Coordinates of C-alpha atoms and ligand atoms in Angstrom, one line a residue:
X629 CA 53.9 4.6 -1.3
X630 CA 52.5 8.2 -1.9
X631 CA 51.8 8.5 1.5
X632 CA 55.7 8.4 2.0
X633 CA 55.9 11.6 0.5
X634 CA 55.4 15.2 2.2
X635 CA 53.5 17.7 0.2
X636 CA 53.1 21.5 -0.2
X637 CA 50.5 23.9 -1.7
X638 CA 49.7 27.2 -1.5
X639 CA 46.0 27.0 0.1
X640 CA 44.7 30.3 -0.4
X641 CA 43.4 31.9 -3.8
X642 CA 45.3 32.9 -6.5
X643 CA 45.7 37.0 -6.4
X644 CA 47.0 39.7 -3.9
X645 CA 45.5 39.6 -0.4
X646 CA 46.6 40.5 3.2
X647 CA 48.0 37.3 3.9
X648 CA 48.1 34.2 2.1
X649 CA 49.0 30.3 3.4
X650 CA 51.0 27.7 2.4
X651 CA 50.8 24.0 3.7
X652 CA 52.8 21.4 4.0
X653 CA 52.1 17.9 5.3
X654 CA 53.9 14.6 5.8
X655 CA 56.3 12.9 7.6
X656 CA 59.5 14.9 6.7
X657 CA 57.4 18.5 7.4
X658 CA 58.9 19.8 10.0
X659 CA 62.4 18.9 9.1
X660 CA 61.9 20.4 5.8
X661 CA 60.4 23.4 7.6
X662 CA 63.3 24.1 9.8
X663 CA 65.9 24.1 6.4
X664 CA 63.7 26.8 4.9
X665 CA 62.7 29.1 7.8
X666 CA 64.8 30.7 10.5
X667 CA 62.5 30.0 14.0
X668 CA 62.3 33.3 16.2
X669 CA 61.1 30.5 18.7
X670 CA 60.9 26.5 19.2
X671 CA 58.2 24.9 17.2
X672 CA 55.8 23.6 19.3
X673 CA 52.1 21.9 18.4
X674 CA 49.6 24.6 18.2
X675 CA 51.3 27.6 18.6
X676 CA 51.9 29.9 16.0
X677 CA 55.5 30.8 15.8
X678 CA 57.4 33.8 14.2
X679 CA 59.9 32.7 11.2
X680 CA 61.8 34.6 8.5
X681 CA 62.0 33.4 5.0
X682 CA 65.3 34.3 3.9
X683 CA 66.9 33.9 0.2
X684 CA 69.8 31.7 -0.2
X685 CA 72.3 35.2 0.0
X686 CA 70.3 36.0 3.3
X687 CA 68.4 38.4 2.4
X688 CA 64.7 38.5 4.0
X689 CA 61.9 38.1 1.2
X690 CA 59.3 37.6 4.5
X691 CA 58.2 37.6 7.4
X692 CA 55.9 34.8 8.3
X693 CA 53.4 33.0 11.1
X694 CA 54.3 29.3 11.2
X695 CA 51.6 27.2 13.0
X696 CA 52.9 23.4 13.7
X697 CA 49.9 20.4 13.6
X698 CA 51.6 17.1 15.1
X699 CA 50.1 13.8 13.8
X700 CA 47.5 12.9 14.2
X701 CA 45.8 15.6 15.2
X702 CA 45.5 17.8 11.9
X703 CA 43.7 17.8 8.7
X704 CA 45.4 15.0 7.2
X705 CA 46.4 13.5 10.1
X706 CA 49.7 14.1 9.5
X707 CA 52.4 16.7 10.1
X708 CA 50.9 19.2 8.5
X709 CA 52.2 22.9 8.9
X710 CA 50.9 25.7 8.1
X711 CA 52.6 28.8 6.8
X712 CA 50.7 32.2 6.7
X713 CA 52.9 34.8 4.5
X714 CA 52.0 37.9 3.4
X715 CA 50.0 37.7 0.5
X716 CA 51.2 38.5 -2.1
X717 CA 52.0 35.7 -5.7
X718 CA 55.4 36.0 -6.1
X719 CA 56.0 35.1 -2.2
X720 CA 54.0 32.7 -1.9
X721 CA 55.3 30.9 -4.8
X722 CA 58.9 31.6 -3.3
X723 CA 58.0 29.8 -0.3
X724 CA 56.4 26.8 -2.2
X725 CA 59.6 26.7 -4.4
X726 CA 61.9 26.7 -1.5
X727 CA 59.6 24.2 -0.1
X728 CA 60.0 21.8 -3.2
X729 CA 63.6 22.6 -3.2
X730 CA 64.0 20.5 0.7
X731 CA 62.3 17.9 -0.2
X732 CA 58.5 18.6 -1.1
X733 CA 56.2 17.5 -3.5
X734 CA 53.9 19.6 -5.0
X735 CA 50.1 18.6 -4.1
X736 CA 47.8 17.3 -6.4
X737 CA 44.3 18.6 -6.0
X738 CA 42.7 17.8 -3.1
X739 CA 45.8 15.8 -2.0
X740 CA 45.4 16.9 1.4
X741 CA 41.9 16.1 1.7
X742 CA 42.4 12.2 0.1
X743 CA 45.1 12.2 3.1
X744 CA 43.1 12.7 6.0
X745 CA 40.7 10.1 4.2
X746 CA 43.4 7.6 3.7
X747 CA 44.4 7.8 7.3
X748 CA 40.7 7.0 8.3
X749 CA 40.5 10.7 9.5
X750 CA 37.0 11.4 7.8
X751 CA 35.1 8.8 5.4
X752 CA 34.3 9.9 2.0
X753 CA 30.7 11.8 2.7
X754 CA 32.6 13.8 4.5
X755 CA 35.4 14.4 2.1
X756 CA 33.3 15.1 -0.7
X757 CA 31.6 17.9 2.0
X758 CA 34.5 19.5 2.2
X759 CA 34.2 20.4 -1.9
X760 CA 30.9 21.2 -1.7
X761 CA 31.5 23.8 1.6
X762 CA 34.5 25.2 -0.6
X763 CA 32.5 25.7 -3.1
X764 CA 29.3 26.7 -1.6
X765 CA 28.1 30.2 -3.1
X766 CA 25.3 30.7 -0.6
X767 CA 25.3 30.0 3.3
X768 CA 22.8 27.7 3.1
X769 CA 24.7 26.2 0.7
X770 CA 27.5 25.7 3.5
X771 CA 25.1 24.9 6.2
X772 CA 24.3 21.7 4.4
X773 CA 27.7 20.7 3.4
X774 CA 29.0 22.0 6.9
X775 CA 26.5 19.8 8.2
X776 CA 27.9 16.7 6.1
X777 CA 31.6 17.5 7.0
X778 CA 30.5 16.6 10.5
X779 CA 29.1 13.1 9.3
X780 CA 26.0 13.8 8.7
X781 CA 25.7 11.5 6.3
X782 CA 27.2 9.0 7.7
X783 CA 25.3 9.4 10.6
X784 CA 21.7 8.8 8.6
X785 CA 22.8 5.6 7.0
X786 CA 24.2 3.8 10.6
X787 CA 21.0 3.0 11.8
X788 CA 19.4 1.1 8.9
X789 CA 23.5 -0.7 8.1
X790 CA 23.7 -1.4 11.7
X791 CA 20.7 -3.1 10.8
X792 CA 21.1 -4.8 7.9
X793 CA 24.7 -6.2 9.4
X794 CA 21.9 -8.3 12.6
X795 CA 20.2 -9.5 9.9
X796 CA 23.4 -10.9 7.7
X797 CA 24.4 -11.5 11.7
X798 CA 21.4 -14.0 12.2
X799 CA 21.4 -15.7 9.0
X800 CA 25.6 -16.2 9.0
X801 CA 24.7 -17.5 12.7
X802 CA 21.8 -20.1 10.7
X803 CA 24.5 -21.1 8.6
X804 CA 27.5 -21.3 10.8
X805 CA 25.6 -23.1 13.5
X806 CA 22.9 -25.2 12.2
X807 CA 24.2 -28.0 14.4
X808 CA 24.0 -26.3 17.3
X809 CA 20.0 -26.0 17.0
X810 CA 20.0 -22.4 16.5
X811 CA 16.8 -21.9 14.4
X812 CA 17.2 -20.7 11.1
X813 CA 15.1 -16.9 10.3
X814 CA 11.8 -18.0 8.6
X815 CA 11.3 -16.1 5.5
X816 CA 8.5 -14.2 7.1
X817 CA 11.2 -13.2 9.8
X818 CA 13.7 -11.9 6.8
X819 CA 11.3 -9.3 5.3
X820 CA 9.9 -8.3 8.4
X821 CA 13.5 -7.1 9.1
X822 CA 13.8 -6.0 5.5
X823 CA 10.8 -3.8 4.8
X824 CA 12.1 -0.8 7.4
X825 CA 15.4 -0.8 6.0
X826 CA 14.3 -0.1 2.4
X827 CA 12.1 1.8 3.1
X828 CA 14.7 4.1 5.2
X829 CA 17.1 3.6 2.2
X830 CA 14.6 4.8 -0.3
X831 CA 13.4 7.8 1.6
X832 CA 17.1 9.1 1.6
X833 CA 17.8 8.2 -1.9
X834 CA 14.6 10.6 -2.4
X835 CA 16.2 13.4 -0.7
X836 CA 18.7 13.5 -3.3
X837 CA 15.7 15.4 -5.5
X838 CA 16.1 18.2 -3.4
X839 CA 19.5 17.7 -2.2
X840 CA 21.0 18.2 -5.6
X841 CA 19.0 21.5 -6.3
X842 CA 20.7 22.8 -3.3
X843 CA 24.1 22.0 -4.4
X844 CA 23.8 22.7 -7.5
X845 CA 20.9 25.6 -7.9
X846 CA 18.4 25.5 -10.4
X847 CA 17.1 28.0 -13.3
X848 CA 13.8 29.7 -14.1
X849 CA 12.7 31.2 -16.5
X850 CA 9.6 33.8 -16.7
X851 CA 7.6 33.3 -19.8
X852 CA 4.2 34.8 -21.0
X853 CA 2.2 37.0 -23.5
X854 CA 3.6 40.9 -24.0
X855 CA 3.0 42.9 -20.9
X856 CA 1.7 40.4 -18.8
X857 CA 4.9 41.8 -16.1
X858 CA 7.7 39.1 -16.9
X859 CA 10.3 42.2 -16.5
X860 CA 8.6 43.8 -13.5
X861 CA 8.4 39.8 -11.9
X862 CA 11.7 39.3 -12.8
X863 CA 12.9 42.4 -11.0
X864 CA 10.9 42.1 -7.9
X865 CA 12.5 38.2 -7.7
X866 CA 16.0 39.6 -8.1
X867 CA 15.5 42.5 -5.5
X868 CA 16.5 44.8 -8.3
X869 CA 15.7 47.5 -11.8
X870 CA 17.7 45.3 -14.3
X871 CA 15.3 44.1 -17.0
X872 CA 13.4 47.3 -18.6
X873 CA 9.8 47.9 -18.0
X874 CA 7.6 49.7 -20.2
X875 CA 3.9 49.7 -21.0
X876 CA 5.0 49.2 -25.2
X877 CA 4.0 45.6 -25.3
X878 CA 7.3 44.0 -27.0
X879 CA 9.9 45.5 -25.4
X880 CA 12.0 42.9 -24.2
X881 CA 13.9 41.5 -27.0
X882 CA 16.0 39.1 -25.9
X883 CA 17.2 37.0 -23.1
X884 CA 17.9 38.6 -19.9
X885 CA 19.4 36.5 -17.0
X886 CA 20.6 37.5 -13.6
X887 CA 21.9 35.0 -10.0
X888 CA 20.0 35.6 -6.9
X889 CA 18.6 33.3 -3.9
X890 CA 15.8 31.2 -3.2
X891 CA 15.6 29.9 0.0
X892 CA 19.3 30.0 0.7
X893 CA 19.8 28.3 -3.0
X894 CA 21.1 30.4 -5.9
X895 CA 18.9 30.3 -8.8
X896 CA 19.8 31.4 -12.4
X897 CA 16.8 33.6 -13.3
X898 CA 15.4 34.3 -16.8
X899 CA 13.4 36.7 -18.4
X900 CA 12.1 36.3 -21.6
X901 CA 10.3 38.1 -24.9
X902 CA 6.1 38.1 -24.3
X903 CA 4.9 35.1 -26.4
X904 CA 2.4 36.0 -29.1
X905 CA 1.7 35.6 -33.2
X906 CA 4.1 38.0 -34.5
X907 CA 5.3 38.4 -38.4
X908 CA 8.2 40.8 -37.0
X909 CA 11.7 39.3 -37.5
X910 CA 13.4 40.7 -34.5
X911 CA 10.2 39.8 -32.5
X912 CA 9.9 36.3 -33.8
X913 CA 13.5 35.3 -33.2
X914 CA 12.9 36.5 -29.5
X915 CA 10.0 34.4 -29.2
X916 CA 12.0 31.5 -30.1
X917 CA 14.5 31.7 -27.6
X918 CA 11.8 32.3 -24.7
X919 CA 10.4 29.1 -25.9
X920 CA 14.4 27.6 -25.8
X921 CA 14.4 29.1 -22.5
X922 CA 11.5 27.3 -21.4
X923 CA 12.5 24.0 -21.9
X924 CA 16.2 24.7 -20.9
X925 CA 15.0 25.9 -17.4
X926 CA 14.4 23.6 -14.7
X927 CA 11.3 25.1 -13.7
X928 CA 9.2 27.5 -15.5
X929 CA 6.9 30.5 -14.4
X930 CA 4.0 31.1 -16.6
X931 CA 2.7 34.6 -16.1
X932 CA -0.7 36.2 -17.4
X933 CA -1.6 39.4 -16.3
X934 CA -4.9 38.8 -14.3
X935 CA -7.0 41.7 -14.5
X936 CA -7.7 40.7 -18.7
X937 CA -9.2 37.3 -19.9
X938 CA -6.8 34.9 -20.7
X939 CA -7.3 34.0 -24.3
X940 CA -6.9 30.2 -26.2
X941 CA -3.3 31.3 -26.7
X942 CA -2.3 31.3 -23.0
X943 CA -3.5 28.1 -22.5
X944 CA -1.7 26.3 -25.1
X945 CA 1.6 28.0 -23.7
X946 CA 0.3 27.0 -20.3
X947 CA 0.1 23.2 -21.6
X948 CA 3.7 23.3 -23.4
X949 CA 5.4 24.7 -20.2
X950 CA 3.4 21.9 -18.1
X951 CA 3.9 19.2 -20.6
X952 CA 8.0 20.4 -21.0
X953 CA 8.2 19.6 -17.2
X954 CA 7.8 22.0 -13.5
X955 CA 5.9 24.7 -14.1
X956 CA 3.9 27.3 -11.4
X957 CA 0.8 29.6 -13.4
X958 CA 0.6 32.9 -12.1
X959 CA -1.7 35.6 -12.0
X960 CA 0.4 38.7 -12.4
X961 CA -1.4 42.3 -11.4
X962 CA -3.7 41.5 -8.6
X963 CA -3.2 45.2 -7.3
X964 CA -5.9 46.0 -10.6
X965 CA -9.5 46.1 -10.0
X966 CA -11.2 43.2 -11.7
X967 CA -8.5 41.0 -11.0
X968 CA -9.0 37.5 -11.1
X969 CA -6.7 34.2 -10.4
X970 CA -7.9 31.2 -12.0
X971 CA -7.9 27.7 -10.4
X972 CA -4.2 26.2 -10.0
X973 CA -2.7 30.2 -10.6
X974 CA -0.6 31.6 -7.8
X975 CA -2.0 35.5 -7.8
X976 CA 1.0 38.2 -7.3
X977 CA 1.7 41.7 -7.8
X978 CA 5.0 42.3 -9.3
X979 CA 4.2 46.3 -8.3
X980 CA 3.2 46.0 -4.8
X981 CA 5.0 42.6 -3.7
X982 CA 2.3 41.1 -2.8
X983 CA 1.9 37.3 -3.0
X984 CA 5.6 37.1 -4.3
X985 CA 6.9 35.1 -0.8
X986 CA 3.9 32.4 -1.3
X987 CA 5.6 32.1 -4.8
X988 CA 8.9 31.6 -3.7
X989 CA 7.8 29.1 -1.1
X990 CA 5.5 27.5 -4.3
X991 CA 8.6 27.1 -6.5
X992 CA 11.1 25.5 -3.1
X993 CA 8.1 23.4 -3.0
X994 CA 8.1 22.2 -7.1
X995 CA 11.6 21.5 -6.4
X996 CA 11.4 19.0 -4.0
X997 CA 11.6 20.9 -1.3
X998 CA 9.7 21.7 2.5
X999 CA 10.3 23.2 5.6
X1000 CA 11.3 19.4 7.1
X1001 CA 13.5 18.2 4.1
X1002 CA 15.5 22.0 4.4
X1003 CA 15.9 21.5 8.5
X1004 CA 17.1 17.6 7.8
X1005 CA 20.4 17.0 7.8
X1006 CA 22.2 14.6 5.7
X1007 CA 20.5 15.7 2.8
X1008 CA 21.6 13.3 0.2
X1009 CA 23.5 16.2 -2.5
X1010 CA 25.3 13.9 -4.8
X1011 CA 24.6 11.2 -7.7
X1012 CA 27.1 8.5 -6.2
X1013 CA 25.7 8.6 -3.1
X1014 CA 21.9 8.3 -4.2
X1015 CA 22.8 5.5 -7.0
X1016 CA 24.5 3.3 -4.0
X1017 CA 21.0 4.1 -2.0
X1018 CA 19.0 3.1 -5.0
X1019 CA 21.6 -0.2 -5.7
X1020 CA 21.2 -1.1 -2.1
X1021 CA 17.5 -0.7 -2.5
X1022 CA 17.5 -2.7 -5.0
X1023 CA 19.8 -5.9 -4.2
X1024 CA 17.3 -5.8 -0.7
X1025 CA 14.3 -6.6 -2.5
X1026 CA 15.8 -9.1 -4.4
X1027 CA 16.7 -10.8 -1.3
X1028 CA 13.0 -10.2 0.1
X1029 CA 11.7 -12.4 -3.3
X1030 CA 14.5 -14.7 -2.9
X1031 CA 13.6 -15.2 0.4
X1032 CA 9.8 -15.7 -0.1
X1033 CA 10.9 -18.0 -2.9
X1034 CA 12.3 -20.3 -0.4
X1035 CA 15.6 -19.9 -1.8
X1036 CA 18.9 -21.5 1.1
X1037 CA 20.1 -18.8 2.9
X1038 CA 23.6 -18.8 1.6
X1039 CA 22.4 -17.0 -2.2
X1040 CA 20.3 -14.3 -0.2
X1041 CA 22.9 -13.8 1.8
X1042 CA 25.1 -12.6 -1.5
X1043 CA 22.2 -10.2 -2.0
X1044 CA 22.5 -8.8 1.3
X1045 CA 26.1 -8.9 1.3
X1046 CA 25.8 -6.8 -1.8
X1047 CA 23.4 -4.1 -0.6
X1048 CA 26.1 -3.7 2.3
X1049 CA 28.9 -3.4 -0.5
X1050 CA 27.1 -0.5 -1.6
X1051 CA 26.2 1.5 1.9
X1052 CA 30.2 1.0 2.2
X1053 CA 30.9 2.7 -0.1
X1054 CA 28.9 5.6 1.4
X1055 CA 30.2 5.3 4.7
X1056 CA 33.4 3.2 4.7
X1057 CA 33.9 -0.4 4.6
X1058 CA 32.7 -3.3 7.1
X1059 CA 34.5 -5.8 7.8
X1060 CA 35.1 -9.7 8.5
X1061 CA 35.5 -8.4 12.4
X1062 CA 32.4 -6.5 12.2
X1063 CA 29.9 -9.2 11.0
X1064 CA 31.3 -11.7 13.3
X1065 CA 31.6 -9.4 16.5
X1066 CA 27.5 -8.9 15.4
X1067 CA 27.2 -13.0 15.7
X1068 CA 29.3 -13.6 18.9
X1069 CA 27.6 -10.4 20.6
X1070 CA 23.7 -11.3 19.6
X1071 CA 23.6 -14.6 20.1
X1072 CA 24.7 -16.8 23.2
X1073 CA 26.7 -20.0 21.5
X1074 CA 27.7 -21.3 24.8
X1075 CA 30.9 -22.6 23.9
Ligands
LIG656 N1 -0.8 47.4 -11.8 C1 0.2 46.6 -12.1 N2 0.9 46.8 -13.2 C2 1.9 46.0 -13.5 C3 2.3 44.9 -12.7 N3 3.3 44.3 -13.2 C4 3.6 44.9 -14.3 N4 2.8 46.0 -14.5 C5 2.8 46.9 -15.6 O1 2.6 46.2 -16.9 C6 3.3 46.7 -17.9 C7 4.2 45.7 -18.5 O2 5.2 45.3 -17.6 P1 6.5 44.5 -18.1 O3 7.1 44.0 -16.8 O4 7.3 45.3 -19.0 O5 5.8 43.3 -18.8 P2 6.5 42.2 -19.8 O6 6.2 42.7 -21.2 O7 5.7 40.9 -19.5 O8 7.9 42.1 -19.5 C8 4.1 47.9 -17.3 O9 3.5 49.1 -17.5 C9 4.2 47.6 -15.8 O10 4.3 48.7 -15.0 C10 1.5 44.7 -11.4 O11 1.7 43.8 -10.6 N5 0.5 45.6 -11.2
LIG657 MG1 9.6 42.4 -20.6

């Protein structure tokens, strides 16, 4: 069916660059290959050739590097070649038509990437890694989904399916064999076996908090009264002068919003207008947009300058920004003599610098994150995967009740059978084979 066919895509991005590549893959590749290019030598796996692209009247259009993958060892496990041009549109679009012309398809996206799945190259974890490391804007970013291309994933859930496939093995064995004395599990022995694999599930469904901050960053906005030093904070975060500072309370007017990098995870940074009574138009229609900011942002930084009181006021914006969701107080100026942090504040000097890395750390920490979960691998980083933990989860307890209700072994076995339905779908599918191989290698029939 559509594996049948061979497909072509330029791979690189659109634009003018040094050199740019176009793939093909599928059975016909090479064939298709040879009616397009002219060889200066044999195509041989692994070795970049030299071959001229040529128009139809013989004219060369370029000059390119043709490197030849034989199945099954390339990306998509098939023939897959790869043809680096020079970069520029119009050539590249050449090639792909000339491509199209002998016989290719054009790719859909991700075509080549569903390939190497389809042949049982890479299980879907690690496909959906290969997105996420395409798209990854900061290296940490990559790191993780680097990490996942490898398997990580995968890798995490094995243990606790390889154990939840003894436990289906033993009661399938209760079933299957009853005749042949083989005891069937007590309930007791059932959750025993349960408890440590939902509890392993749930503690990777949990790393999906963090996990999808990472893939997908987060935004913060700086709120507080006039002149507490939301536009000096806001610069020192970003590592840069771009919001104006002045000593006229008032002077930001309006949203100001700039990318930079928490802990290897980009963050969408907001400053806003001080917060305060005000009958001035222009001044009141900034005020409402910090407080829009505030509840748009996934976390919120709520600064007071420290070396004054803070006044009724500054509480009940401290309450709103706690009450709207993740919010860190901080106590801005504590260069200043008579500068004091209050309980729960996070003291910084947006002048000097100090205190601003313990705030960082403070906000990587609101988000879900800590020094372990960032060095773990596998990090759960996508909704699908942490609603199959979270089903799994579930079906298992239901099949821990089931089985302190007394209820025959056949009906929790569903349960269990679905929970392992759902971790397949993670990490690929188990099969018949699998389950029975688990009975026939576990337990001694004797016949
Ligand atoms: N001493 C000291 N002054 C600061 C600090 N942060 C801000 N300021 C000063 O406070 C005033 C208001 O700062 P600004 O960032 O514009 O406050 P905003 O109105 O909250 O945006 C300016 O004169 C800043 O130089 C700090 O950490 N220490
Ligand atoms: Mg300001």
């Amino acid at each position: 069916m559509i594996l049948e066919d061979t497909i072509a895509a330029i791979a690189t991005p659109p634009g003018h660059g040094a050199l740019g590549i176009v793939r093909l893959s599928g059975k016909r590749a090479t064939a298709i290959a040879r009616e397009v290019f002219t060889f200066k030598s044999d195509l041989r796996p692994r070795h970049p050739v030299l071959a001229e692209l040529r128009d139809p009247a013989g004219d060369l259009v370029d000059e390119t590097v043709v490197t030849f993958f034989a199945a099954p060892r390339s990306y998509t496990a098939e023939d897959l070649i790869e043809i680096s041009c020079h970069g520029a549109p119009v050539v590249l679009r050449y090639c792909l038509d000339r491509l199209v012309h002998a016989g290719a398809r054009l790719a859909e996206p991700g075509e080549f990437t569903l390939r190497a799945f389809l042949h049982g190259r890479i299980d879907l974890p690690r496909a959906e890694a290969v997105r996420d490391l395409i798209e990854a804007t900061t290296l940490y970013q990559a790191r993780v989904a680097a990490r996942q291309t490898q398997g990580a994933v995968s890798k995490r859930v094995a243990p606790f399916k390889a154990q939840l496939l003894d436990l289906i093995a033993l009661m399938e064995a209760g079933i299957d064999f009853a005749e042949d004395d083989i005891s069937v599990a007590p309930a007791a022995e059932i959750t025993r076996r349960l408890e440590p694999i939902i509890e392993a599930i749930e503690k990777l469904a949990r790393s999906f908090v963090y996990g999808n901050v990472v893939r997908s960053g987060f935004s913060l906005a700086i709120v507080g009264p006039p002149n507490a030093g939301k536009s000096s904070l806001f610069n020192r975060l970003l590592e840069q002068d771009r919001a104006i500072v002045t000593e006229i309370p008032g002077t930001t007017r309006d949203l100001v919003s700039e990318t930079a990098e928490f802990a290897g995870i980009p963050v969408r940074l907001v400053d806003t207008a001080g917060i305060r009574q005000s009958s001035e138009l222009v001044e009141r229609l900034g005020i409402e947009r910090s407080l829009e900011a505030m509840s748009d942002a996934d976390i919120t930084l709520v600064i007071f300058d420290g070396s004054i009181a803070r006044d009724a006021e500054a509480d009940e914006l401290l309450n709103r920004a706690f009450s709207q969701g993740r919010a860190i107080a901080v106590a801005n100026k504590s260069d200043l003599p008579g500068f004091g942090a209050r309980e729960g504040e996070t003291a910084v000097s947006a002048i000097t610098g100090e205190g601003i890395s313990d705030l960082r750390n403070a906000v990587v920490e609101k988000l879900g994150g800590s020094p372990e979960i960032q060095a773990e691998t596998g990090l759960i980083t996508t909704a699908r995967h942490e609603n199959l933990l979270r089903e799994a989860a579930r079906m298992l307890r239901k099949a821990g009740e089931a089985a302190r209700a007394g209820v025959p072994h056949e009906m929790i076995l569903l349960d269990l059978y679905c929970a392992m339905q759902a971790l397949d779908q993670i990490t690929g599918t188990t099969t018949a084979d699998d389950i029975l191989n688990r009975i026939f290698a576990t337990f001694c029939i004797g016949k």
